[in-house]
Amino acid sequence: MNTQMKVKNPKTIAFILMFGAFLGLFGETALNMALTNIMEEFSVSPGIAQWLTTGYLLVLAILVPISASLMKWFTTRQLVIGGLVISLAGAVLAALSPSFAVLLLGRLVQAIGTGILIPVMTSVLLIIFPVHKRGVVMGIMGLVITLGPALGPTLSGVIISSLGWPYIFWISGILYVLLTLYAVAQMKNVSEITKPKIDVLSIILSTFGFGGLIFALSTMAEKAVSSPQVLVPLVIGIVALVLFGVRQMKMEQPMVNLRVFKYPMFTLGTLMMFLSILVILSTGILLPIYLKGALLLAAAVAGLLLLPGNAVNVIMSPIVGTLFDKLGARVLTITGSVIVLLGNLMFVTFISSTTPIWQIIVSFMVLFFGLTMVTIPSQTNALNQLPPNLYPDGSAAMNTLNQVAGAAGTAIAIAVFTAGQENFASVNPAATDPEVLAAGIKYAFYFITGISAVTLVCSFFVKKKVTVTKEASDNSGAVGSVNTESVK
């Protein structure tokens, strides 16, 4: 089944979308290396400072579910250019911020632009490239999705040491300007405008659902789980998400078509992506704090130490994409999950206030070697099972959960890290600050290692290859039967 839409310059369109998404995803973690600087400059605690990352991801989690509807109301060109302009406005606002509140506002505005670009990228790439090239294309897209957040601390570390943290946003702003001008000249429309009715109640339930859940998880870094500040938004979030799901299943034209989860390999692939992104973003916020606070390294040095792991990601992504087209998902995801677990076990074993730098570098390289083998096959295998009319819905559902995973991972990692510090300090009152911080980081990596173990279990249920044997879709969004037999 060839679902390709013929466009004159598919590679140009892909470049615009991927680079725009890369800038946005880079923004997710770009301030992680600057958190200690920002905490000192604006006199805020780690629990408050982490909202610069969690708040960004929270906006993505709220906005991405709406993306499927946006793609049916606005042209590809309008969404891409609009997303880039909004991202630019957020970057400029953050760069000029005189206070923490303004900086956070700039981050949230930038996240709105990213929340528009990411789902558009996924859906458009599935449309403009043929099935037999999808493994390679999704491999490159997987590189963008993982490299953006991973490179954030590395590049920003160099920028912070040489210029200062506001220049993270000034440099991003310049790139947004150039990319916007290129998009104005080159971007084409590939989506179909149907203008379905917008269900305001679904948007409200989605916003309160994802917002309440992530707000509760983030507040755990500062408040006890039993406190009203955690319990109230948590209950509101869970109830709203349940009501949102029930409403989507009953609607003729749902905001997010949850029927995509009737496809077992899509559901499994989305779950594995969720767990992998959780690991990536948790690690992305913990390691900069550890390298600067426990090993007492400068921001530039700490950032450069993460570069070899990012290099592994760059090298492996196209290779994994090609191997997927030849081998299928099962072998790659199982092997990758084992390596991810090994990488996290290395962190748990090595982390201390006196750890040799080379051990952190090797552990990070092993971790990303495995993550690349998990994320790309999981995402491609999942979306391959859907019929073309469900690509936007599948993309919206998967990207929403990816952002929730990132926000949840960041929030829980900081909460566990804080609890680990308090526990170690109470037992070892004479411990130095670096020792306390390293103990907290190690405590958090126990949580990340547990997530890796769950991912490995999931990988054993992955089929080698999935095919859609019947494409059927009516106005209600019902889907046809699927065949998920393994190819021997």
Coordinates of C-alpha atoms in Angstrom, one line a residue:
M1 CA 0.0 0.0 0.0
N2 CA 1.6 3.2 -1.1
T3 CA 0.3 6.2 0.8
Q4 CA 2.7 8.8 -0.6
M5 CA 1.5 12.2 -1.7
K6 CA 3.5 13.6 -4.6
V7 CA 5.2 16.8 -3.7
K8 CA 7.9 18.6 -5.7
N9 CA 10.6 18.9 -2.9
P10 CA 9.8 16.4 -0.1
K11 CA 13.3 16.7 1.3
T12 CA 13.0 20.5 1.6
I13 CA 9.7 20.2 3.5
A14 CA 11.2 17.5 5.7
F15 CA 14.2 19.7 6.5
I16 CA 11.9 22.7 7.5
L17 CA 9.8 20.5 9.7
M18 CA 12.6 18.6 11.3
F19 CA 14.8 21.7 12.0
G20 CA 11.8 23.5 13.4
A21 CA 11.0 20.6 15.7
F22 CA 14.7 20.2 16.6
L23 CA 14.9 23.8 17.8
G24 CA 11.8 23.4 19.9
L25 CA 12.9 20.1 21.4
F26 CA 16.4 21.6 22.0
G27 CA 14.5 24.2 24.0
E28 CA 13.0 21.5 26.2
T29 CA 16.3 20.9 28.0
A30 CA 18.4 23.9 27.0
L31 CA 18.1 25.5 30.4
N32 CA 18.9 22.4 32.4
M33 CA 22.6 23.3 32.4
A34 CA 21.7 26.8 33.5
L35 CA 19.3 25.9 36.3
T36 CA 21.9 26.4 39.0
N37 CA 22.8 29.9 37.5
I38 CA 19.1 30.8 37.3
M39 CA 18.3 29.6 40.8
E40 CA 21.1 31.8 42.1
E41 CA 20.2 34.8 39.9
F42 CA 16.5 34.8 40.7
S43 CA 16.7 33.2 44.2
V44 CA 14.5 30.2 43.5
S45 CA 14.6 26.6 44.7
P46 CA 15.2 23.5 42.5
G47 CA 11.5 22.6 42.7
I48 CA 10.6 26.1 41.4
A49 CA 13.4 26.2 38.8
Q50 CA 12.4 22.9 37.3
W51 CA 9.2 24.5 36.1
L52 CA 11.2 26.0 33.3
T53 CA 11.4 22.5 31.9
T54 CA 8.2 21.0 33.3
G55 CA 6.1 24.0 32.3
Y56 CA 7.4 23.8 28.7
L57 CA 6.5 20.1 28.6
L58 CA 3.1 20.8 30.2
V59 CA 2.2 23.2 27.5
L60 CA 3.2 20.6 24.9
A61 CA 1.1 17.9 26.6
I62 CA -1.9 20.2 26.6
L63 CA -1.5 21.5 23.0
V64 CA -0.5 18.4 21.1
P65 CA -3.9 16.7 21.5
I66 CA -5.5 19.7 19.8
S67 CA -3.1 19.4 16.9
A68 CA -5.2 16.8 15.1
S69 CA -8.0 19.3 14.9
L70 CA -5.7 22.1 14.0
M71 CA -4.4 20.2 11.0
K72 CA -8.0 19.8 9.7
W73 CA -8.7 23.6 10.1
F74 CA -5.4 25.2 8.9
T75 CA -3.1 24.4 6.0
T76 CA 0.3 22.9 6.6
R77 CA 1.9 26.1 5.5
Q78 CA -0.1 28.2 8.0
L79 CA 0.7 25.9 10.9
V80 CA 4.4 25.6 10.2
I81 CA 4.9 29.4 9.7
G82 CA 2.6 30.2 12.6
G83 CA 4.5 27.7 14.9
L84 CA 7.8 29.2 14.0
V85 CA 6.7 32.8 14.6
I86 CA 5.2 31.9 18.0
S87 CA 8.4 30.1 18.9
L88 CA 10.4 33.1 17.9
A89 CA 8.3 35.4 20.1
G90 CA 8.8 33.1 23.1
A91 CA 12.5 33.0 22.6
V92 CA 12.8 36.8 22.4
L93 CA 10.6 37.2 25.5
A94 CA 12.8 34.7 27.5
A95 CA 16.0 36.4 26.3
L96 CA 14.8 39.8 27.6
S97 CA 13.3 38.5 30.9
P98 CA 14.0 40.7 33.9
S99 CA 12.5 38.2 36.3
F100 CA 11.8 34.4 36.7
A101 CA 8.1 34.9 36.0
V102 CA 8.8 36.6 32.6
L103 CA 11.4 33.9 31.8
L104 CA 8.8 31.2 32.5
L105 CA 6.2 33.0 30.4
G106 CA 8.7 33.2 27.5
R107 CA 9.3 29.4 27.8
L108 CA 5.5 28.7 27.8
V109 CA 5.0 30.8 24.6
Q110 CA 7.9 29.1 22.9
A111 CA 6.3 25.7 23.9
I112 CA 3.1 26.7 22.1
G113 CA 5.0 27.0 18.8
T114 CA 6.8 23.7 19.4
G115 CA 3.4 22.1 20.2
I116 CA 2.2 23.0 16.8
L117 CA 5.3 21.9 14.9
I118 CA 5.9 18.5 16.3
P119 CA 2.6 16.8 15.4
V120 CA 2.6 18.4 11.9
M121 CA 6.1 17.0 11.3
T122 CA 5.1 13.4 12.1
S123 CA 1.9 13.5 10.0
V124 CA 3.4 15.2 7.0
L125 CA 6.5 12.9 6.8
L126 CA 4.2 9.9 6.8
I127 CA 2.3 11.4 3.9
I128 CA 5.1 12.7 1.6
F129 CA 7.4 9.6 1.7
P130 CA 6.6 6.1 0.4
V131 CA 6.3 3.2 2.8
H132 CA 9.6 1.5 1.7
K133 CA 11.5 4.6 2.7
R134 CA 9.7 5.2 6.0
G135 CA 12.2 3.4 8.2
V136 CA 15.0 5.7 7.1
V137 CA 12.8 8.8 7.3
M138 CA 11.5 7.9 10.7
G139 CA 15.0 7.1 11.8
I140 CA 16.1 10.7 10.9
M141 CA 12.9 12.0 12.7
G142 CA 13.8 9.8 15.7
L143 CA 17.2 11.4 15.7
V144 CA 15.5 14.9 15.8
I145 CA 13.2 13.8 18.7
T146 CA 16.0 12.4 20.8
L147 CA 18.9 14.6 19.8
G148 CA 17.1 17.9 20.4
P149 CA 16.6 17.3 24.2
A150 CA 19.9 15.4 24.5
L151 CA 21.9 18.2 22.9
G152 CA 20.2 20.9 25.0
P153 CA 22.6 20.6 28.0
T154 CA 25.7 20.1 25.8
L155 CA 25.3 23.2 23.6
S156 CA 23.8 25.4 26.3
G157 CA 26.8 24.5 28.6
V158 CA 29.2 26.1 26.1
I159 CA 26.9 29.1 25.5
I160 CA 26.4 29.7 29.3
S161 CA 30.1 29.6 30.0
S162 CA 31.1 31.9 27.1
L163 CA 28.1 34.3 26.7
G164 CA 25.5 33.7 29.5
W165 CA 22.2 31.9 29.6
P166 CA 20.1 34.6 27.8
Y167 CA 22.1 33.9 24.6
I168 CA 20.6 30.4 24.5
F169 CA 17.4 32.2 23.4
W170 CA 19.1 34.9 21.2
I171 CA 20.8 32.2 19.2
S172 CA 17.6 30.2 18.9
G173 CA 15.8 33.4 17.9
I174 CA 18.2 34.0 15.0
L175 CA 17.7 30.4 13.8
Y176 CA 13.9 30.8 14.0
V177 CA 14.1 33.9 11.9
L178 CA 16.1 32.2 9.2
L179 CA 14.0 29.1 9.2
T180 CA 10.8 31.2 9.0
L181 CA 12.0 33.0 6.0
Y182 CA 12.9 29.7 4.3
A183 CA 9.5 28.3 5.2
V184 CA 7.7 31.3 3.7
A185 CA 9.6 30.6 0.4
Q186 CA 9.5 26.8 0.3
M187 CA 6.7 25.3 2.5
K188 CA 3.9 23.6 0.6
N189 CA 0.4 22.4 1.7
V190 CA -0.1 18.7 2.0
S191 CA -3.0 18.4 4.4
E192 CA -6.7 18.2 3.7
I193 CA -8.9 21.0 5.2
T194 CA -12.2 19.6 6.4
K195 CA -13.0 22.0 9.2
P196 CA -14.7 19.7 11.7
K197 CA -16.7 21.1 14.6
I198 CA -14.4 22.0 17.5
D199 CA -15.6 20.5 20.8
V200 CA -14.8 23.0 23.5
L201 CA -15.6 20.6 26.3
S202 CA -13.0 18.1 25.0
I203 CA -10.4 20.9 25.0
I204 CA -11.3 21.9 28.5
L205 CA -11.2 18.3 29.8
S206 CA -7.9 17.6 28.0
T207 CA -6.3 20.8 29.4
F208 CA -7.4 20.1 33.0
G209 CA -6.6 16.4 32.6
F210 CA -3.0 16.6 31.5
G211 CA -2.4 19.9 33.2
G212 CA -3.7 18.7 36.6
L213 CA -1.7 15.4 36.4
I214 CA 1.6 17.1 35.5
F215 CA 1.1 20.0 38.0
A216 CA 0.6 17.4 40.8
L217 CA 3.7 15.5 39.8
S218 CA 5.8 18.7 39.6
T219 CA 4.6 19.9 43.0
M220 CA 5.8 16.7 44.6
A221 CA 9.3 18.1 44.5
E222 CA 8.2 20.8 47.0
K223 CA 5.2 19.3 48.8
A224 CA 4.3 15.9 50.4
V225 CA 2.2 13.5 48.3
S226 CA -0.6 13.8 50.9
S227 CA -0.7 17.6 50.7
P228 CA -3.7 19.3 49.1
Q229 CA -1.4 21.0 46.6
V230 CA -0.6 17.6 45.2
L231 CA -3.8 15.6 45.8
V232 CA -6.3 18.1 44.5
P233 CA -4.8 18.6 41.0
L234 CA -4.0 14.9 40.8
V235 CA -7.6 13.9 41.4
I236 CA -8.9 16.7 39.1
G237 CA -6.4 15.5 36.4
I238 CA -7.4 11.8 36.6
V239 CA -11.1 12.5 36.6
A240 CA -10.8 14.9 33.7
L241 CA -8.8 12.4 31.7
V242 CA -11.3 9.7 32.3
L243 CA -14.2 12.0 31.2
F244 CA -12.1 13.1 28.2
G245 CA -11.6 9.5 27.1
V246 CA -15.2 8.5 27.5
R247 CA -16.3 11.6 25.5
Q248 CA -13.8 10.9 22.7
M249 CA -15.1 7.3 22.3
K250 CA -18.7 8.6 22.0
M251 CA -18.1 11.4 19.5
E252 CA -18.5 11.1 15.8
Q253 CA -15.5 13.3 15.2
P254 CA -13.3 13.1 18.3
M255 CA -10.6 15.7 19.0
V256 CA -8.2 12.7 19.5
N257 CA -9.4 9.5 18.0
L258 CA -8.6 7.0 20.8
R259 CA -9.6 4.1 18.5
V260 CA -6.0 4.1 17.3
F261 CA -5.3 2.2 20.6
K262 CA -7.4 -0.7 19.2
Y263 CA -4.3 -1.5 17.1
P264 CA -2.1 -3.6 19.6
M265 CA 1.3 -2.8 18.0
F266 CA 0.4 0.9 18.0
T267 CA -0.4 0.8 21.7
L268 CA 2.7 -1.2 22.6
G269 CA 4.9 1.1 20.5
T270 CA 3.4 4.2 22.1
L271 CA 4.0 2.7 25.6
M272 CA 7.6 2.0 24.8
M273 CA 8.1 5.5 23.4
F274 CA 6.5 6.9 26.5
L275 CA 8.9 5.0 28.8
S276 CA 12.0 5.9 26.6
I277 CA 11.2 9.6 26.5
L278 CA 10.7 9.5 30.3
V279 CA 14.2 8.0 30.6
I280 CA 15.7 10.6 28.2
L281 CA 14.2 13.7 29.9
S282 CA 14.9 12.4 33.4
T283 CA 18.5 11.8 32.6
G284 CA 18.6 15.1 30.7
I285 CA 17.8 17.1 33.8
L286 CA 19.7 15.0 36.4
L287 CA 23.1 14.8 34.8
P288 CA 23.7 18.5 34.4
I289 CA 22.8 19.0 38.1
Y290 CA 25.1 16.2 39.1
L291 CA 28.1 17.2 36.9
K292 CA 28.0 20.8 38.1
G293 CA 26.9 20.3 41.7
A294 CA 28.6 17.1 42.7
L295 CA 31.6 16.8 40.5
L296 CA 32.0 20.7 40.5
L297 CA 32.5 21.0 36.8
A298 CA 32.1 24.2 34.8
A299 CA 29.0 24.4 32.5
A300 CA 31.0 24.1 29.3
V301 CA 32.9 21.1 30.5
A302 CA 29.8 19.4 31.8
G303 CA 28.1 20.0 28.5
L304 CA 31.0 18.7 26.5
L305 CA 31.0 15.5 28.6
L306 CA 27.6 14.7 27.3
L307 CA 28.7 15.1 23.6
P308 CA 30.0 11.6 23.1
G309 CA 26.6 10.1 24.0
N310 CA 24.9 12.5 21.6
A311 CA 27.4 11.6 18.9
V312 CA 26.3 7.9 19.4
N313 CA 22.7 9.0 18.9
V314 CA 23.6 10.9 15.6
I315 CA 25.6 8.0 14.2
M316 CA 23.1 5.2 15.2
S317 CA 19.8 6.9 14.2
P318 CA 20.2 6.4 10.4
I319 CA 21.7 3.0 10.9
V320 CA 18.8 1.9 13.1
G321 CA 16.4 3.3 10.5
T322 CA 18.0 1.2 7.8
L323 CA 18.2 -1.9 9.9
F324 CA 14.5 -1.5 10.7
D325 CA 13.6 -1.8 7.0
K326 CA 15.6 -5.0 6.9
L327 CA 15.1 -6.7 10.3
G328 CA 11.9 -5.3 11.6
A329 CA 11.3 -4.0 15.1
R330 CA 11.5 -7.0 17.4
V331 CA 15.3 -7.7 17.4
L332 CA 16.1 -4.0 17.6
T333 CA 13.8 -3.2 20.5
I334 CA 14.8 -6.2 22.6
T335 CA 18.5 -5.6 22.1
G336 CA 18.2 -1.9 22.7
S337 CA 16.1 -2.4 25.9
V338 CA 18.8 -4.6 27.3
I339 CA 21.5 -2.0 26.6
V340 CA 19.4 0.8 28.1
L341 CA 19.0 -1.2 31.3
L342 CA 22.7 -1.9 31.3
G343 CA 23.5 1.9 30.9
N344 CA 21.2 2.8 33.9
L345 CA 22.7 0.0 36.0
M346 CA 26.2 1.5 35.3
F347 CA 24.9 4.9 36.5
V348 CA 23.5 3.4 39.7
T349 CA 26.9 1.7 40.3
F350 CA 29.2 4.5 39.4
I351 CA 27.5 7.7 40.7
S352 CA 29.2 9.4 43.7
S353 CA 30.9 12.7 44.5
T354 CA 34.2 11.3 43.4
T355 CA 33.3 9.3 40.2
P356 CA 35.9 9.4 37.5
I357 CA 34.6 11.4 34.5
W358 CA 35.2 8.6 32.0
Q359 CA 32.7 6.4 33.8
I360 CA 29.9 9.0 33.3
I361 CA 30.8 9.4 29.6
V362 CA 30.8 5.7 28.9
S363 CA 27.5 5.1 30.8
F364 CA 25.8 7.9 28.9
M365 CA 27.1 6.5 25.6
V366 CA 25.8 3.1 26.4
L367 CA 22.4 4.5 27.5
F368 CA 21.9 6.4 24.2
F369 CA 23.2 3.5 22.1
G370 CA 20.3 1.5 23.5
L371 CA 17.7 4.3 23.4
T372 CA 18.2 4.9 19.7
M373 CA 17.5 1.2 19.1
V374 CA 14.3 1.4 21.1
T375 CA 12.7 4.7 20.1
I376 CA 13.0 4.6 16.3
P377 CA 11.7 1.0 15.8
S378 CA 8.9 1.5 18.4
Q379 CA 7.6 4.7 16.8
T380 CA 7.8 3.4 13.2
N381 CA 6.3 0.0 14.0
A382 CA 3.5 1.7 15.8
L383 CA 2.5 4.2 13.1
N384 CA 3.0 1.6 10.3
Q385 CA 0.0 -0.3 11.7
L386 CA -2.4 2.5 11.3
P387 CA -4.3 3.2 8.0
P388 CA -3.4 6.6 6.4
N389 CA -6.6 8.3 7.6
L390 CA -5.5 7.7 11.2
Y391 CA -2.0 9.1 10.9
P392 CA -2.9 12.5 12.3
D393 CA -4.8 10.9 15.2
G394 CA -2.0 8.4 15.9
S395 CA 0.6 11.1 15.7
A396 CA -1.4 13.4 18.1
A397 CA -1.9 10.6 20.6
M398 CA 1.7 9.4 20.5
N399 CA 3.2 12.9 20.7
T400 CA 0.8 13.9 23.5
L401 CA 2.0 10.9 25.6
N402 CA 5.6 11.7 24.7
Q403 CA 5.3 15.2 26.2
V404 CA 3.4 13.8 29.2
A405 CA 6.3 11.3 29.6
G406 CA 8.8 14.1 29.4
A407 CA 7.0 16.3 31.9
A408 CA 6.3 13.4 34.3
G409 CA 9.9 12.2 34.0
T410 CA 11.3 15.6 34.8
A411 CA 8.9 16.2 37.6
I412 CA 9.3 12.7 39.2
A413 CA 13.1 12.8 38.8
I414 CA 13.4 16.1 40.6
A415 CA 11.0 14.9 43.3
V416 CA 12.9 11.6 43.8
F417 CA 16.2 13.4 43.7
T418 CA 15.0 15.9 46.4
A419 CA 13.7 13.0 48.6
G420 CA 17.0 11.1 48.1
Q421 CA 19.0 14.2 49.3
E422 CA 16.9 14.6 52.4
N423 CA 17.1 11.0 53.3
F424 CA 20.9 10.8 52.9
A425 CA 21.4 14.1 54.8
S426 CA 19.3 12.9 57.7
V427 CA 21.3 9.7 58.0
N428 CA 24.7 11.4 57.3
P429 CA 24.6 14.8 58.9
A430 CA 28.3 15.4 58.4
A431 CA 28.1 14.8 54.7
T432 CA 29.4 17.5 52.3
D433 CA 27.0 19.2 49.8
P434 CA 28.5 17.3 46.8
E435 CA 28.0 14.0 48.7
V436 CA 24.4 14.8 49.5
L437 CA 23.7 15.9 45.9
A438 CA 25.3 12.8 44.4
A439 CA 23.3 10.6 46.8
G440 CA 20.1 12.3 45.6
I441 CA 21.0 11.7 41.9
K442 CA 21.9 8.1 42.5
Y443 CA 18.5 7.6 44.3
A444 CA 16.7 9.1 41.3
F445 CA 18.6 6.7 39.0
Y446 CA 17.1 3.7 40.8
F447 CA 13.7 5.0 39.6
I448 CA 15.0 5.4 36.0
T449 CA 16.5 1.9 36.1
G450 CA 13.1 0.5 37.1
I451 CA 11.5 2.2 34.1
S452 CA 14.2 0.6 31.9
A453 CA 13.3 -2.8 33.3
V454 CA 9.6 -2.3 32.4
T455 CA 10.6 -1.2 28.9
L456 CA 12.6 -4.5 28.5
V457 CA 9.6 -6.5 29.5
C458 CA 7.4 -4.7 26.9
S459 CA 10.0 -5.3 24.1
F460 CA 9.4 -9.1 24.3
F461 CA 5.8 -8.5 23.0
V462 CA 6.9 -6.6 19.9
K463 CA 6.1 -8.3 16.6
K464 CA 8.8 -8.4 14.0
K465 CA 6.7 -6.6 11.4
V466 CA 3.1 -5.3 11.3
T467 CA 0.8 -4.8 8.3
V468 CA -2.7 -3.3 7.9
T469 CA -4.7 -5.9 6.0
K470 CA -7.8 -3.8 5.6
E471 CA -8.1 -0.1 5.4
A472 CA -11.6 0.9 6.6
S473 CA -12.8 4.1 8.0
D474 CA -16.1 5.7 8.1
N475 CA -17.2 9.0 9.5
S476 CA -17.3 7.6 13.0
G477 CA -13.6 6.9 12.9
A478 CA -14.0 3.2 13.2
V479 CA -11.1 1.2 12.0
G480 CA -10.8 -2.0 10.1
S481 CA -9.3 -5.3 11.1
V482 CA -5.6 -5.6 11.3
N483 CA -3.0 -8.4 11.0
T484 CA -0.1 -8.3 13.4
E485 CA 1.4 -11.6 12.5
S486 CA 5.1 -11.9 12.9
V487 CA 7.1 -12.2 9.7
K488 CA 9.4 -15.2 10.1

